[in-house]
Short mmCIF file of N, CA, C and O in Angstrom, two decimals:
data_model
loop_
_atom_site.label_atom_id
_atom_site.label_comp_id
_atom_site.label_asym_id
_atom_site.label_seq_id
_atom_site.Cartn_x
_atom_site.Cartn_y
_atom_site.Cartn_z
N UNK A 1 -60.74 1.02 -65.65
CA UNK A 1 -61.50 0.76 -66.87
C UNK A 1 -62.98 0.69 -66.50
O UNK A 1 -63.40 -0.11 -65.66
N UNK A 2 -63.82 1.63 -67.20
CA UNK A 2 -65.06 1.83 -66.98
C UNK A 2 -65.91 1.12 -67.73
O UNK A 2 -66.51 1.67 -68.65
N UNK A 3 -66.09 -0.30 -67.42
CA UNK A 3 -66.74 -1.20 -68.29
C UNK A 3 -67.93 -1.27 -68.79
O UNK A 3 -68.06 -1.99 -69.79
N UNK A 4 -69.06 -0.60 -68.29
CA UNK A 4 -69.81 0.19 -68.46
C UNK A 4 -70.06 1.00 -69.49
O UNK A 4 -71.01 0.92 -70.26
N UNK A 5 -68.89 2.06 -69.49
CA UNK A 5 -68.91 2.67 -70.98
C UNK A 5 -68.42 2.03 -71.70
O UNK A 5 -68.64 2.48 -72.83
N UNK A 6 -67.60 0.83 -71.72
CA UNK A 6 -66.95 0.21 -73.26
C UNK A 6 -67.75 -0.35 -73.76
O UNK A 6 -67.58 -0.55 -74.96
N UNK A 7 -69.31 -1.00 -72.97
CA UNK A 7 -70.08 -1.65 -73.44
C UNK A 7 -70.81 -0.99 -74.42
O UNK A 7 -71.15 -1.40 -75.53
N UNK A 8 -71.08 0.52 -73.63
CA UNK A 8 -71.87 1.18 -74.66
C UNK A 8 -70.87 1.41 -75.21
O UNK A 8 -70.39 0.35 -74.79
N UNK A 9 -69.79 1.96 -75.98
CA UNK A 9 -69.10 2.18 -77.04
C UNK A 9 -69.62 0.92 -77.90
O UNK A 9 -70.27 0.95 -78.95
N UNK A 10 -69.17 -0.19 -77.18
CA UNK A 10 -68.93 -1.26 -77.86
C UNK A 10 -70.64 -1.94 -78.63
O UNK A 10 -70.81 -2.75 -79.54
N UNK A 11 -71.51 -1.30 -77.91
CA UNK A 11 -73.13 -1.31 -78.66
C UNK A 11 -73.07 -0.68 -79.35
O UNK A 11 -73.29 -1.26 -80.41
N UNK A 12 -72.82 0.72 -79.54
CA UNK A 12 -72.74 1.69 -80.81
C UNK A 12 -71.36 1.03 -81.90
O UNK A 12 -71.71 0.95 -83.07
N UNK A 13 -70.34 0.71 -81.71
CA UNK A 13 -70.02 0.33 -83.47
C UNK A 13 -70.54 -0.74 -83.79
O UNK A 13 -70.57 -0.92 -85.00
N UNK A 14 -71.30 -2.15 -82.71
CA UNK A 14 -71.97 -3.14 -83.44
C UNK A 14 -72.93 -2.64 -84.06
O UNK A 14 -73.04 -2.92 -85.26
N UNK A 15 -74.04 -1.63 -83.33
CA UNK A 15 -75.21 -0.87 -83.66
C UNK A 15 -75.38 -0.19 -85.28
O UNK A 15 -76.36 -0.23 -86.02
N UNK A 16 -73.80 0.54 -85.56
CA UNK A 16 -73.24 1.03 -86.75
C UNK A 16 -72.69 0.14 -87.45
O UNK A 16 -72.27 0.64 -88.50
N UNK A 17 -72.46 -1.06 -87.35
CA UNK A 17 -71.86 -2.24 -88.55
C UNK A 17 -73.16 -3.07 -89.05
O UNK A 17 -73.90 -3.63 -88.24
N UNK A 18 -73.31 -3.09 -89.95
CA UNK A 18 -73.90 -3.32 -90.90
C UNK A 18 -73.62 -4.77 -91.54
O UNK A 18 -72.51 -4.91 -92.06
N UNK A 19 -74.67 -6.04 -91.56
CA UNK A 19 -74.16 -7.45 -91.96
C UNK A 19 -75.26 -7.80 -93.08
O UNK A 19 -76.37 -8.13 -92.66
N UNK A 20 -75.05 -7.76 -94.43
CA UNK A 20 -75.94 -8.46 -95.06
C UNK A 20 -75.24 -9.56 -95.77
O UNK A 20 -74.18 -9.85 -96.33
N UNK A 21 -76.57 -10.06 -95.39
CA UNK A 21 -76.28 -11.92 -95.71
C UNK A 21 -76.54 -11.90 -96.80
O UNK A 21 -76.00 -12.83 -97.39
N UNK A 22 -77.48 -10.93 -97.79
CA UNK A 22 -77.60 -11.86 -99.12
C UNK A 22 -76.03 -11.48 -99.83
O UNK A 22 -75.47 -12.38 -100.46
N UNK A 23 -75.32 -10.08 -99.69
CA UNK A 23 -74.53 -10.14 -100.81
C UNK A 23 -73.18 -10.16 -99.92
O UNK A 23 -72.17 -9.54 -100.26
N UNK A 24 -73.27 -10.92 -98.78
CA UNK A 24 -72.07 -11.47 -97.94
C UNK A 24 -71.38 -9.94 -97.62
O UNK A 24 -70.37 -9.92 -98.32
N UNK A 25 -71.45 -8.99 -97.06
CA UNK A 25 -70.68 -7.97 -97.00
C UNK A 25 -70.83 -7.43 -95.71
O UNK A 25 -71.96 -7.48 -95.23
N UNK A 26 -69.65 -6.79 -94.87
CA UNK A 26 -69.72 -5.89 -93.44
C UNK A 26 -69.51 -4.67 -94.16
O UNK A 26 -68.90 -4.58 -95.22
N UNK A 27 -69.99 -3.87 -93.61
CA UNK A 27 -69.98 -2.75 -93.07
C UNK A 27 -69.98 -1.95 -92.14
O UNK A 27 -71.10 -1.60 -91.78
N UNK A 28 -68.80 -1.35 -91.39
CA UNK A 28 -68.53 -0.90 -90.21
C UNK A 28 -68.47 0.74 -90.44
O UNK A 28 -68.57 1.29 -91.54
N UNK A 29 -68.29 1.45 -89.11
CA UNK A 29 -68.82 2.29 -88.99
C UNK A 29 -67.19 3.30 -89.19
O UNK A 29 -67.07 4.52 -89.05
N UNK A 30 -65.80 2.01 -89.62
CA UNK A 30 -64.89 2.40 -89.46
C UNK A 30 -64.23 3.29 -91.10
O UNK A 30 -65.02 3.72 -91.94
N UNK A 31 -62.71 3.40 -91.25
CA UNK A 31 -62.91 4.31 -92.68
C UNK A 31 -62.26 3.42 -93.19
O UNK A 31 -61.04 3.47 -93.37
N UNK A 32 -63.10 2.33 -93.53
CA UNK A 32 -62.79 1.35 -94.90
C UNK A 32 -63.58 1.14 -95.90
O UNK A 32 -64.53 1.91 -96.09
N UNK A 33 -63.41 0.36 -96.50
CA UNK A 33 -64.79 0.07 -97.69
C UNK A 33 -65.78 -1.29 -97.31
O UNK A 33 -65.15 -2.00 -96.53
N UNK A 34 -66.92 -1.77 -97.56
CA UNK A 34 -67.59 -2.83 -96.96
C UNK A 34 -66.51 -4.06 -97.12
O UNK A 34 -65.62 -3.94 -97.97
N UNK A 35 -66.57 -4.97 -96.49
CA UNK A 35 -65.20 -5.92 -96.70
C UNK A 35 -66.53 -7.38 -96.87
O UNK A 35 -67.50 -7.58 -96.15
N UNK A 36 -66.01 -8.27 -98.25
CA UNK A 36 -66.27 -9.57 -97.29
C UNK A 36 -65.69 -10.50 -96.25
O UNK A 36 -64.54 -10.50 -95.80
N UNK A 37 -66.69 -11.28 -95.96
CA UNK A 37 -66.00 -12.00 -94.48
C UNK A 37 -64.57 -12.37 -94.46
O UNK A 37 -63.87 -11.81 -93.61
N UNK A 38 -64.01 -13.27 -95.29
CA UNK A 38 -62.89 -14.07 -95.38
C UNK A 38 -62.01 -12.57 -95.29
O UNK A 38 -61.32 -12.78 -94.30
N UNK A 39 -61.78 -11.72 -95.59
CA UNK A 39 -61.27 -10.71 -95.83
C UNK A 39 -61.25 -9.45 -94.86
O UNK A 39 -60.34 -8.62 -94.79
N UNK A 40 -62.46 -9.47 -94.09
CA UNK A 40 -63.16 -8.79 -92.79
C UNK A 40 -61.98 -8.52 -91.93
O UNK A 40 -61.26 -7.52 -91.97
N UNK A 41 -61.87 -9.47 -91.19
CA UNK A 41 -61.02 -8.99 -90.02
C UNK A 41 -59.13 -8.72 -89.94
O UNK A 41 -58.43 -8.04 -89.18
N UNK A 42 -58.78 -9.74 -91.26
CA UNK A 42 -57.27 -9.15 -91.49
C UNK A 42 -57.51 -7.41 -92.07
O UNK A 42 -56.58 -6.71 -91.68
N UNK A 43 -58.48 -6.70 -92.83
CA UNK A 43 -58.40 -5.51 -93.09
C UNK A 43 -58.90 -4.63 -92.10
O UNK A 43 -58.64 -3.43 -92.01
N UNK A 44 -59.74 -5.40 -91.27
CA UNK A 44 -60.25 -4.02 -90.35
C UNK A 44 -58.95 -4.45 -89.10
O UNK A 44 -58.99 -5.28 -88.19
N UNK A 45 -58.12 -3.74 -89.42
CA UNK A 45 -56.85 -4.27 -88.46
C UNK A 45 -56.97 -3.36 -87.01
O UNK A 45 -57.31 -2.18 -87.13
N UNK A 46 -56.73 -3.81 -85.89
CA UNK A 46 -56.51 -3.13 -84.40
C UNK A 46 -56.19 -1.79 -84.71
O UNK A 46 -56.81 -0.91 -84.10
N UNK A 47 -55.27 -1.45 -85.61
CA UNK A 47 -54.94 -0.10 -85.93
C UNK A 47 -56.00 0.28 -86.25
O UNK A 47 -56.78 0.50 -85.33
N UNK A 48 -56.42 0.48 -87.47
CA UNK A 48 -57.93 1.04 -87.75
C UNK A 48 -58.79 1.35 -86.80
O UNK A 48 -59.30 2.39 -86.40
N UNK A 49 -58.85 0.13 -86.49
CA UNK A 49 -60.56 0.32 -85.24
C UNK A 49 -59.49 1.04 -84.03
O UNK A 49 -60.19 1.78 -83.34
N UNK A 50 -57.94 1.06 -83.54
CA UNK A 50 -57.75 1.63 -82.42
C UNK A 50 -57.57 3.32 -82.56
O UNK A 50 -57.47 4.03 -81.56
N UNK A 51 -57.55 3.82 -83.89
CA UNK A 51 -57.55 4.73 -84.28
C UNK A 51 -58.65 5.27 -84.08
O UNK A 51 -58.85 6.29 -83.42
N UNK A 52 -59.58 4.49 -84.75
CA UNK A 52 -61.33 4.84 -84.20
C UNK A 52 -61.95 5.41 -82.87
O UNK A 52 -62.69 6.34 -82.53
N UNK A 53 -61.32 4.46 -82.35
CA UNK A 53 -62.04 4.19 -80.91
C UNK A 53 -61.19 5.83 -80.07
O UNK A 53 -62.01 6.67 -79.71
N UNK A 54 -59.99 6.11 -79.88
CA UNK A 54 -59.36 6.71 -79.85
C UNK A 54 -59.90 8.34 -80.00
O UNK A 54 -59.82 9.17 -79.09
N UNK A 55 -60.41 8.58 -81.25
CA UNK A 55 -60.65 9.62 -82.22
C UNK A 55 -61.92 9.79 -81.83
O UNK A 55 -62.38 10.93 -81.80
N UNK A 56 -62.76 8.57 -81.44
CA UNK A 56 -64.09 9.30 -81.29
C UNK A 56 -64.92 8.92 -80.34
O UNK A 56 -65.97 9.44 -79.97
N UNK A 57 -64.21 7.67 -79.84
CA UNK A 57 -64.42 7.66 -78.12
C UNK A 57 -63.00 8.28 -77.18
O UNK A 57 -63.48 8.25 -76.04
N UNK A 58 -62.02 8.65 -77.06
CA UNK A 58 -61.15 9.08 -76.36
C UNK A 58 -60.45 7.65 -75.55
O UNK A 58 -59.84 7.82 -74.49
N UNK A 59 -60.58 6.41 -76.07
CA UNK A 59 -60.03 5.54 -75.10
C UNK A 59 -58.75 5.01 -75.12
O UNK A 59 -58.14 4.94 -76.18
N UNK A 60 -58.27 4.63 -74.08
CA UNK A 60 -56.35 4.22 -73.79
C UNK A 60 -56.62 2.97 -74.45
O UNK A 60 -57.71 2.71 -74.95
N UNK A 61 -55.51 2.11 -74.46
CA UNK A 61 -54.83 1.18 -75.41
C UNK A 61 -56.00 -0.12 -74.67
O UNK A 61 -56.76 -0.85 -75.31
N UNK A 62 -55.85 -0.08 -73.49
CA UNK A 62 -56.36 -1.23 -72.92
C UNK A 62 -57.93 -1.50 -72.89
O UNK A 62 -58.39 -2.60 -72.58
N UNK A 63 -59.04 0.04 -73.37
CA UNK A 63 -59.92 -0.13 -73.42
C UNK A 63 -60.01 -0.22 -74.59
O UNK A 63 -60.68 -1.23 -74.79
N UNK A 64 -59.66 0.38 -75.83
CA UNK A 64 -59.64 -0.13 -77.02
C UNK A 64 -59.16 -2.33 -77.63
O UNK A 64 -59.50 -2.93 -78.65
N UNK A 65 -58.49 -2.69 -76.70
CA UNK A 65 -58.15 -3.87 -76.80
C UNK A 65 -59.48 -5.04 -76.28
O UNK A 65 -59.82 -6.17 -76.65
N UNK A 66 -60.06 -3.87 -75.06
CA UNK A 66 -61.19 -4.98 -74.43
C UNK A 66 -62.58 -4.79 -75.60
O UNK A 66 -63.38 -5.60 -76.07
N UNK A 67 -62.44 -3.74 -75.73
CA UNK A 67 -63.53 -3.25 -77.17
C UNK A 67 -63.40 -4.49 -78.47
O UNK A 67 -64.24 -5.31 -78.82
N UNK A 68 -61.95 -4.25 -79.02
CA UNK A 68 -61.84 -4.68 -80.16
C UNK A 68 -62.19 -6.71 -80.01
O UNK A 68 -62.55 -7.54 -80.85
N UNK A 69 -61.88 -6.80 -78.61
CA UNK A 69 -61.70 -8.48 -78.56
C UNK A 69 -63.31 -8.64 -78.72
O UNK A 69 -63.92 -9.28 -79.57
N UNK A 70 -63.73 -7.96 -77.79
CA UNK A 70 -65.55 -8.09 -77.92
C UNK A 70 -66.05 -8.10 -79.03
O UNK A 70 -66.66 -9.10 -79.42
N UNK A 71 -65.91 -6.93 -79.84
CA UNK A 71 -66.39 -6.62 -81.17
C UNK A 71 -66.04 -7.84 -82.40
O UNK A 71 -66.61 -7.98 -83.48
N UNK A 72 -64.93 -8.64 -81.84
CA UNK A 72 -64.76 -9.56 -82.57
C UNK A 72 -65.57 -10.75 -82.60
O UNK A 72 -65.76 -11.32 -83.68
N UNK A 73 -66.16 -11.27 -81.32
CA UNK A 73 -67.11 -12.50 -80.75
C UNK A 73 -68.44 -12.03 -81.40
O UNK A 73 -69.06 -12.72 -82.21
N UNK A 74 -68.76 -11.04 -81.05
CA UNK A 74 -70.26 -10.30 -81.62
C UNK A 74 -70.21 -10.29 -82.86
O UNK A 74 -71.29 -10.69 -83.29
N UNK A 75 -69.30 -9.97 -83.90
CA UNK A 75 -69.35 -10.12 -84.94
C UNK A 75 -69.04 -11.50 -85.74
O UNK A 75 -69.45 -11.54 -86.90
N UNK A 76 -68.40 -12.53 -85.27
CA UNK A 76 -67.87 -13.89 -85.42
C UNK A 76 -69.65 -14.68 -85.22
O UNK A 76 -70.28 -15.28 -86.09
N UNK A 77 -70.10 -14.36 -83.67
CA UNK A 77 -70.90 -15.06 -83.42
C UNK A 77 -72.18 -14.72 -84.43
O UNK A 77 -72.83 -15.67 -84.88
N UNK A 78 -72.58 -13.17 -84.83
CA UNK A 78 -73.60 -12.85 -85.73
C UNK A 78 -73.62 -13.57 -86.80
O UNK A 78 -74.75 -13.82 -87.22
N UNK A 79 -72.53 -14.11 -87.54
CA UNK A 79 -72.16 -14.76 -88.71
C UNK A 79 -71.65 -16.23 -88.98
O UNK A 79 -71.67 -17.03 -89.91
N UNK A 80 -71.25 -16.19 -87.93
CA UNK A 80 -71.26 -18.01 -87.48
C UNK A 80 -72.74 -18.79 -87.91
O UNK A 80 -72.54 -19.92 -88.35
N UNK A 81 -73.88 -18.46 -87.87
CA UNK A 81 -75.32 -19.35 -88.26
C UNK A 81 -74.85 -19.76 -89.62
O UNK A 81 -75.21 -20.89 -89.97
N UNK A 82 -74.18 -19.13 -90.37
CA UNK A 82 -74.07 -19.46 -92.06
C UNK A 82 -72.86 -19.80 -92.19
O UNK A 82 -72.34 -18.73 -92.51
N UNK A 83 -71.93 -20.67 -92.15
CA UNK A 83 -70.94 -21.00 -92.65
C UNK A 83 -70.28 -20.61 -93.42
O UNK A 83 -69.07 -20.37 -93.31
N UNK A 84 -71.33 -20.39 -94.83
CA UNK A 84 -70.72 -20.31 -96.40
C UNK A 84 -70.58 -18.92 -95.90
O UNK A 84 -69.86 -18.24 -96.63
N UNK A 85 -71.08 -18.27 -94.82
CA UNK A 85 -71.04 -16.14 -95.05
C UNK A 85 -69.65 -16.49 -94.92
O UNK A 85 -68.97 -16.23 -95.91
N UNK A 86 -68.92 -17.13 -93.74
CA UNK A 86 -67.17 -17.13 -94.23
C UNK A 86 -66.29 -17.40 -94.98
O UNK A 86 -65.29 -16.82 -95.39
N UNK A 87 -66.86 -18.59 -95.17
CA UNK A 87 -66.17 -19.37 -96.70
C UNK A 87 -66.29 -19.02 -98.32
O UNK A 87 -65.60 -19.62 -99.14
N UNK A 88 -67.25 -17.97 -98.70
CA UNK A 88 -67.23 -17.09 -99.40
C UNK A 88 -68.11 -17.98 -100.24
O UNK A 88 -67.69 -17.84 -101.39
N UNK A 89 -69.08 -18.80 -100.25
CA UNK A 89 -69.89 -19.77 -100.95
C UNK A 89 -70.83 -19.17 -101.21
O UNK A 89 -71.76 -19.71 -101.82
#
């Protein structure tokens, strides 16, 4: 596992997701519709994003898994400052 490149993979879909705080919404670079938070991560499911990653980075199961866990902290932690962005307030 070339950790190296997962990072950069893993800079380009944070780079391509999209967080606005005023009207609470993600936007990823994946083929869904903008999701809000509370709703965010049960729809952008491992399948989705492993389909992604797969299709347009070429990566095996295990680099897609170290991707997706990351992509989850980076995106948790971006949105963690506001509380209500999760709680839908």
């Amino acid at each position: 596992m070339n950790k190296k490149f997962l990072d950069k993979v893993l800079d380009q879909i944070v780079s391509e997701t999209r967080i606005d705080y005023d009207r609470k919404v993600i936007v990823t670079p994946l083929p869904i519709p903008p999701l809000s938070p509370p709703l965010f991560f049960p729809s952008v499911s491992p399948l989705i994003f492993t389909k992604h990653c797969r299709g347009v980075y070429g990566l095996n199961d295990d680099e897609v898994k170290y991707v997706w866990d990351e992509y989850k902290k980076i995106i948790l932690n971006k949105t963690n400052g506001d509380n209500s962005f999760w709680n839908g307030r």
